[in-house]
XYZ file of C-alpha atoms in Angstrom:
400
model
C -63.223 1.355 38.570
C -60.448 1.210 41.098
C -60.735 -1.646 43.575
C -57.596 -1.133 45.585
C -54.717 1.261 46.035
C -51.172 0.100 46.464
C -48.782 2.911 47.202
C -45.147 2.637 48.192
C -42.722 5.423 48.882
C -38.979 4.800 48.655
C -36.728 7.597 49.893
C -32.983 7.570 49.172
C -30.352 10.014 47.918
C -29.749 9.824 44.179
C -27.134 11.191 41.819
C -28.636 13.668 39.363
C -26.848 12.384 36.281
C -27.537 8.649 36.501
C -29.920 6.866 34.134
C -33.458 6.296 35.436
C -33.205 2.495 35.488
C -29.912 2.516 37.415
C -30.675 4.728 40.405
C -32.268 4.629 43.772
C -34.996 7.236 43.761
C -35.573 10.164 46.056
C -39.261 9.350 45.716
C -41.403 6.738 44.001
C -44.970 5.504 44.029
C -46.944 2.724 42.355
C -50.674 2.366 41.878
C -53.172 0.725 39.514
C -54.988 2.748 36.886
C -58.222 2.162 34.937
C -58.195 -0.303 32.037
C -60.079 1.678 29.365
C -58.169 2.333 26.142
C -58.280 5.373 23.855
C -56.044 4.532 20.870
C -54.125 7.430 19.357
C -52.441 7.684 15.994
C -48.686 7.196 15.778
C -47.189 9.654 13.312
C -43.826 10.877 12.087
C -42.803 14.437 12.876
C -40.500 16.004 10.244
C -37.753 18.242 11.567
C -38.262 20.775 8.770
C -41.891 20.895 7.722
C -41.183 23.569 5.122
C -44.104 25.551 3.739
C -47.397 25.735 5.613
C -50.010 23.684 3.730
C -53.001 25.804 4.794
C -53.599 28.909 6.848
C -54.558 28.655 10.491
C -58.249 29.447 10.418
C -60.746 28.482 13.101
C -63.969 26.743 12.077
C -65.508 26.389 15.533
C -64.752 26.607 19.243
C -66.736 24.741 21.870
C -66.815 24.807 25.658
C -67.330 21.195 26.740
C -67.641 22.029 30.416
C -65.771 21.568 33.703
C -63.463 18.575 34.001
C -65.141 16.321 36.515
C -65.847 12.722 37.495
C -69.651 12.318 37.556
C -69.351 9.068 39.534
C -67.019 10.406 42.223
C -68.600 10.865 45.638
C -66.249 13.778 46.165
C -66.698 17.087 44.400
C -63.110 17.833 43.360
C -61.906 21.347 42.555
C -58.444 21.395 41.019
C -56.084 23.763 39.213
C -53.657 23.922 36.259
C -52.488 20.527 34.957
C -51.316 18.714 31.834
C -51.989 15.430 30.040
C -50.082 12.265 29.184
C -50.859 9.436 26.760
C -49.140 6.198 27.716
C -49.979 2.817 26.209
C -53.161 4.277 24.662
C -54.271 5.484 28.069
C -54.637 9.224 28.580
C -54.559 10.835 31.997
C -54.258 14.343 33.397
C -52.363 15.469 36.478
C -53.752 18.556 38.175
C -52.454 20.852 40.904
C -53.908 21.849 44.279
C -57.016 19.658 44.376
C -59.597 20.088 47.142
C -62.321 17.490 47.721
C -65.729 18.253 49.221
C -68.817 16.234 50.117
C -72.040 18.187 50.402
C -70.123 21.430 50.693
C -67.916 20.121 53.502
C -64.180 20.029 52.842
C -62.672 16.551 53.116
C -59.119 16.440 51.782
C -56.424 18.237 49.786
C -53.501 17.163 47.572
C -51.064 19.291 45.560
C -51.087 16.781 42.677
C -54.134 14.746 41.653
C -54.661 12.538 38.591
C -57.704 11.722 36.484
C -58.160 9.305 33.596
C -59.874 10.102 30.277
C -62.369 7.288 29.700
C -63.843 8.465 26.381
C -62.347 10.873 23.841
C -65.883 11.853 22.779
C -66.361 13.399 26.233
C -62.849 14.228 27.485
C -64.250 16.506 30.167
C -65.708 13.458 31.980
C -62.817 11.725 33.702
C -62.260 9.059 36.324
C -60.495 10.390 39.402
C -58.118 7.660 40.509
C -56.011 9.406 43.162
C -58.833 11.265 44.908
C -62.257 9.662 45.208
C -64.562 8.220 47.840
C -63.831 4.781 46.365
C -60.037 4.926 46.146
C -59.278 7.350 48.958
C -56.844 10.207 48.417
C -53.097 10.199 47.899
C -50.444 12.368 46.276
C -50.294 11.498 42.569
C -46.661 12.579 42.185
C -44.546 11.273 45.069
C -42.972 13.528 47.659
C -39.521 13.151 49.143
C -39.440 12.609 52.913
C -38.565 16.289 53.441
C -41.458 17.407 51.219
C -43.871 15.068 52.995
C -42.793 16.442 56.366
C -44.199 19.902 55.541
C -47.166 18.830 53.404
C -49.638 19.645 56.188
C -48.340 23.157 56.820
C -49.973 25.771 54.545
C -47.174 28.293 55.130
C -44.277 25.841 54.664
C -45.568 23.175 52.310
C -43.917 22.014 49.112
C -46.227 21.764 46.100
C -45.803 19.834 42.839
C -47.461 21.670 39.948
C -47.462 21.094 36.203
C -48.909 23.172 33.383
C -47.522 21.225 30.456
C -47.961 17.794 28.858
C -45.701 14.804 29.389
C -42.918 13.757 27.003
C -43.273 10.241 25.509
C -40.124 8.107 25.698
C -41.674 4.824 24.488
C -45.103 3.183 24.334
C -44.823 2.423 28.062
C -42.640 5.220 29.422
C -42.886 9.004 29.597
C -41.417 11.835 31.611
C -43.136 14.916 32.925
C -41.675 18.112 34.375
C -43.197 19.646 37.503
C -42.420 22.954 39.146
C -41.440 22.410 42.795
C -43.023 25.267 44.707
C -41.944 26.363 48.194
C -44.596 28.226 50.186
C -43.537 31.072 52.471
C -47.087 31.947 53.543
C -50.397 30.200 52.922
C -50.892 32.283 49.750
C -47.378 32.914 48.420
C -44.874 30.522 46.879
C -41.802 30.568 44.674
C -40.223 27.935 42.443
C -37.239 25.924 43.644
C -36.823 24.676 40.081
C -38.366 21.741 38.260
C -38.320 18.028 38.907
C -38.600 15.153 36.454
C -41.245 12.512 37.116
C -40.892 9.336 35.045
C -44.028 7.293 34.329
C -43.724 3.587 33.539
C -46.703 1.456 32.546
C -45.810 -1.896 34.100
C -48.662 -3.989 32.703
C -51.174 -3.654 29.895
C -53.607 -6.347 31.087
C -53.729 -5.293 34.756
C -52.426 -1.752 34.319
C -50.182 -0.351 37.002
C -48.168 2.838 36.794
C -44.824 3.457 38.483
C -43.877 7.083 39.068
C -40.304 7.866 40.061
C -38.187 10.930 40.765
C -34.407 10.500 40.606
C -33.731 13.923 42.146
C -35.737 16.573 43.911
C -34.599 19.285 41.475
C -33.550 18.569 37.867
C -33.302 22.132 36.511
C -32.731 24.685 39.318
C -34.539 27.999 39.586
C -31.359 29.810 38.483
C -31.955 28.716 34.885
C -34.873 28.552 32.433
C -36.913 25.593 33.639
C -36.611 23.709 30.359
C -39.627 21.499 29.739
C -42.029 23.307 32.051
C -43.360 25.568 29.272
C -43.551 23.050 26.408
C -41.779 20.196 24.639
C -41.903 18.299 21.357
C -40.249 15.061 20.206
C -38.767 14.920 16.682
C -36.854 11.874 15.374
C -36.193 10.606 18.921
C -34.834 13.998 20.009
C -36.678 15.957 22.676
C -36.825 19.739 22.380
C -37.629 21.396 25.699
C -38.857 24.985 25.939
C -38.341 27.148 29.009
C -39.490 30.703 29.610
C -37.054 33.231 31.034
C -38.970 34.493 34.044
C -35.807 35.717 35.768
C -34.756 38.565 33.492
C -37.105 38.868 30.500
C -40.418 39.077 32.333
C -41.603 35.882 30.544
C -40.997 37.314 27.052
C -38.108 35.049 25.968
C -38.269 31.301 25.321
C -35.057 29.253 25.462
C -34.565 25.688 24.194
C -32.630 22.594 25.263
C -32.482 19.196 23.559
C -31.633 15.617 24.489
C -32.024 12.163 23.004
C -34.962 10.140 24.329
C -32.503 7.418 25.385
C -30.567 9.843 27.597
C -33.440 11.984 28.875
C -32.656 11.390 32.555
C -28.947 12.208 32.200
C -28.413 15.917 32.809
C -24.919 15.739 31.296
C -26.400 14.730 27.926
C -28.482 17.888 27.486
C -27.504 20.604 25.015
C -28.616 24.234 25.016
C -29.385 26.370 21.986
C -28.066 29.850 21.303
C -30.249 31.338 18.578
C -27.858 34.248 18.115
C -25.081 31.955 16.886
C -27.325 29.042 15.797
C -25.164 26.685 17.872
C -25.667 24.078 20.582
C -23.556 23.970 23.738
C -23.181 21.363 26.479
C -22.882 23.854 29.337
C -26.208 24.803 30.894
C -26.546 28.594 30.849
C -26.945 30.150 34.266
C -27.886 33.698 33.315
C -27.094 36.784 35.345
C -28.891 39.064 32.865
C -31.328 38.825 29.984
C -29.969 36.788 27.027
C -32.493 37.864 24.400
C -30.240 37.123 21.424
C -29.911 33.497 22.588
C -33.679 32.988 22.884
C -35.466 30.921 20.253
C -38.627 32.995 20.676
C -38.388 36.684 21.467
C -41.987 37.444 22.266
C -43.688 40.807 22.087
C -45.983 39.838 24.934
C -45.187 37.716 28.009
C -45.869 33.976 27.874
C -47.842 32.209 30.572
C -48.423 28.566 29.562
C -48.448 26.839 26.212
C -48.074 23.754 24.040
C -45.787 23.091 21.079
C -46.797 20.355 18.620
C -46.520 19.427 14.962
C -49.818 19.807 13.126
C -50.150 17.444 10.175
C -53.188 19.450 9.150
C -51.126 22.644 8.686
C -47.689 21.099 8.022
C -46.282 23.444 10.669
C -45.296 23.519 14.297
C -47.848 25.373 16.374
C -47.233 27.109 19.669
C -50.637 27.532 21.320
C -50.561 29.620 24.493
C -52.033 32.041 26.980
C -50.046 35.190 27.635
C -49.277 36.605 31.056
C -51.725 39.471 30.694
C -55.308 39.240 31.869
C -57.248 38.807 28.635
C -58.654 35.211 28.345
C -57.305 34.900 24.802
C -55.848 31.654 23.426
C -53.202 32.576 20.839
C -50.820 30.874 18.427
C -47.537 31.261 16.580
C -46.123 28.950 13.881
C -42.740 27.695 12.671
C -41.421 25.178 10.115
C -38.979 23.639 12.642
C -38.842 23.255 16.436
C -36.269 26.067 16.494
C -38.215 28.417 14.272
C -38.191 30.871 12.836
C -41.290 31.418 14.954
C -43.863 34.011 14.022
C -44.563 36.461 16.836
C -47.849 37.935 15.686
C -49.662 36.119 18.517
C -52.858 35.639 16.518
C -55.972 34.878 18.557
C -57.526 31.427 18.166
C -60.245 31.748 20.764
C -61.494 34.311 23.242
C -62.399 31.881 26.009
C -65.542 32.820 27.962
C -64.568 34.136 31.367
C -66.312 33.614 34.670
C -65.850 35.788 37.732
C -62.323 36.663 36.625
C -59.763 35.885 33.927
C -58.845 32.367 32.812
C -55.259 31.129 33.085
C -52.851 28.184 32.532
C -54.163 27.015 29.139
C -52.735 23.779 27.710
C -53.597 22.186 24.336
C -53.998 18.420 23.859
C -53.763 17.479 20.146
C -53.600 13.723 20.827
C -57.128 13.600 22.258
C -58.402 13.911 18.686
C -55.563 11.922 17.086
C -57.397 8.644 16.578
C -56.158 6.263 13.853
C -57.243 7.597 10.459
C -57.476 11.195 11.629
C -55.285 14.117 10.627
C -53.483 15.387 13.700
C -54.076 19.071 14.305
C -57.437 19.437 12.578
C -59.074 19.537 15.998
C -57.462 20.009 19.395
C -58.681 19.902 22.965
C -57.772 22.772 25.268
C -58.149 23.062 29.009
C -57.641 26.087 31.242
C -58.296 27.164 34.814
C -61.666 28.874 35.211
C -63.057 30.800 38.174
C -66.772 30.960 38.901
C -66.590 33.277 41.910
C -66.460 30.550 44.550
C -64.170 27.869 43.131
C -61.429 27.422 40.552
C -61.621 24.378 38.316
C -60.309 23.222 34.922
C -62.593 23.856 31.939
C -62.337 21.720 28.795
C -62.998 23.006 25.297
C -62.131 22.336 21.663
C -60.769 24.300 18.716
C -61.578 22.951 15.253
C -59.746 24.374 12.247
C -61.064 25.124 8.763
């Protein structure tokens, strides 16, 4: 359990294109995390998987229950979120978390983190940025300007993620967050996305550093690469962004960068599927560019996960669409660039509560223990509404 919290915020201007280890950060924070380990399998991802080894057929789906910390004195209700495995430690970062005690509201943060203590029960987590033992603090650091409006519901800046982190090494990962600007207490729009870099500073007395080199990495005038999904193949990161500007969330565009240059915006390349070429100039669209999209969907995408499934010898894109239907769907491809199927086959009709579920994210590494076959079973979480509260629900999909 957490015994102390050590948080520091450093605010300085930073150049967008400098390497992470050579900048002064616009925001940073450091705090200890739990010591429990959940080893995951390290595996090689082929660029071209070729032929699918077996069909995608579901054996069983299971609702594990709400994500919660049974030992937390707070009752925490949170939203959205994604996971990260770093040094065999797996944690989730959630959005808009409210804490209550006995039905009385106590505190609120726009980003809250919880630690998976046992892969056998991934729904039971340890809340380490919002609990009666540790107190409450923002899991992803704010800039000074963001902090200045954090207490104003109609002006606040929020940091939300609905995707998983991107591993850079055994001790470092990066994670994209949408930076949301509120105009009223119930309406916000995206300013773009920001890159948070996680560094595990110690394995014996684990501490995590979280830094942001710039407030906005990809502006809201482009595709928000990395906020929909990402996958790492042979030390190259492929980042997927949905065109919400002109396609109504139907088109998915792709960028790539080497893991060693992930924080350098000038090192990114952008894929044009129409010409099958990469370019170094970030597209700033003024209209729909459907021919350039890697995925041209026939229904709008909401949130998703792209990963290589050893079990199927294919890349899987597991997602919710932007319609109200509670269905978890999938498409497949032999490479990160496709060709992707667009049949949108249903994996699981998730049981709904008072309304529809949303923001589904898959977590294949939760069941990727040494000796396992990655992709035979995956964890999935989504936001669930019971009529009074919204909270993340954890479930599993096991394949035939």
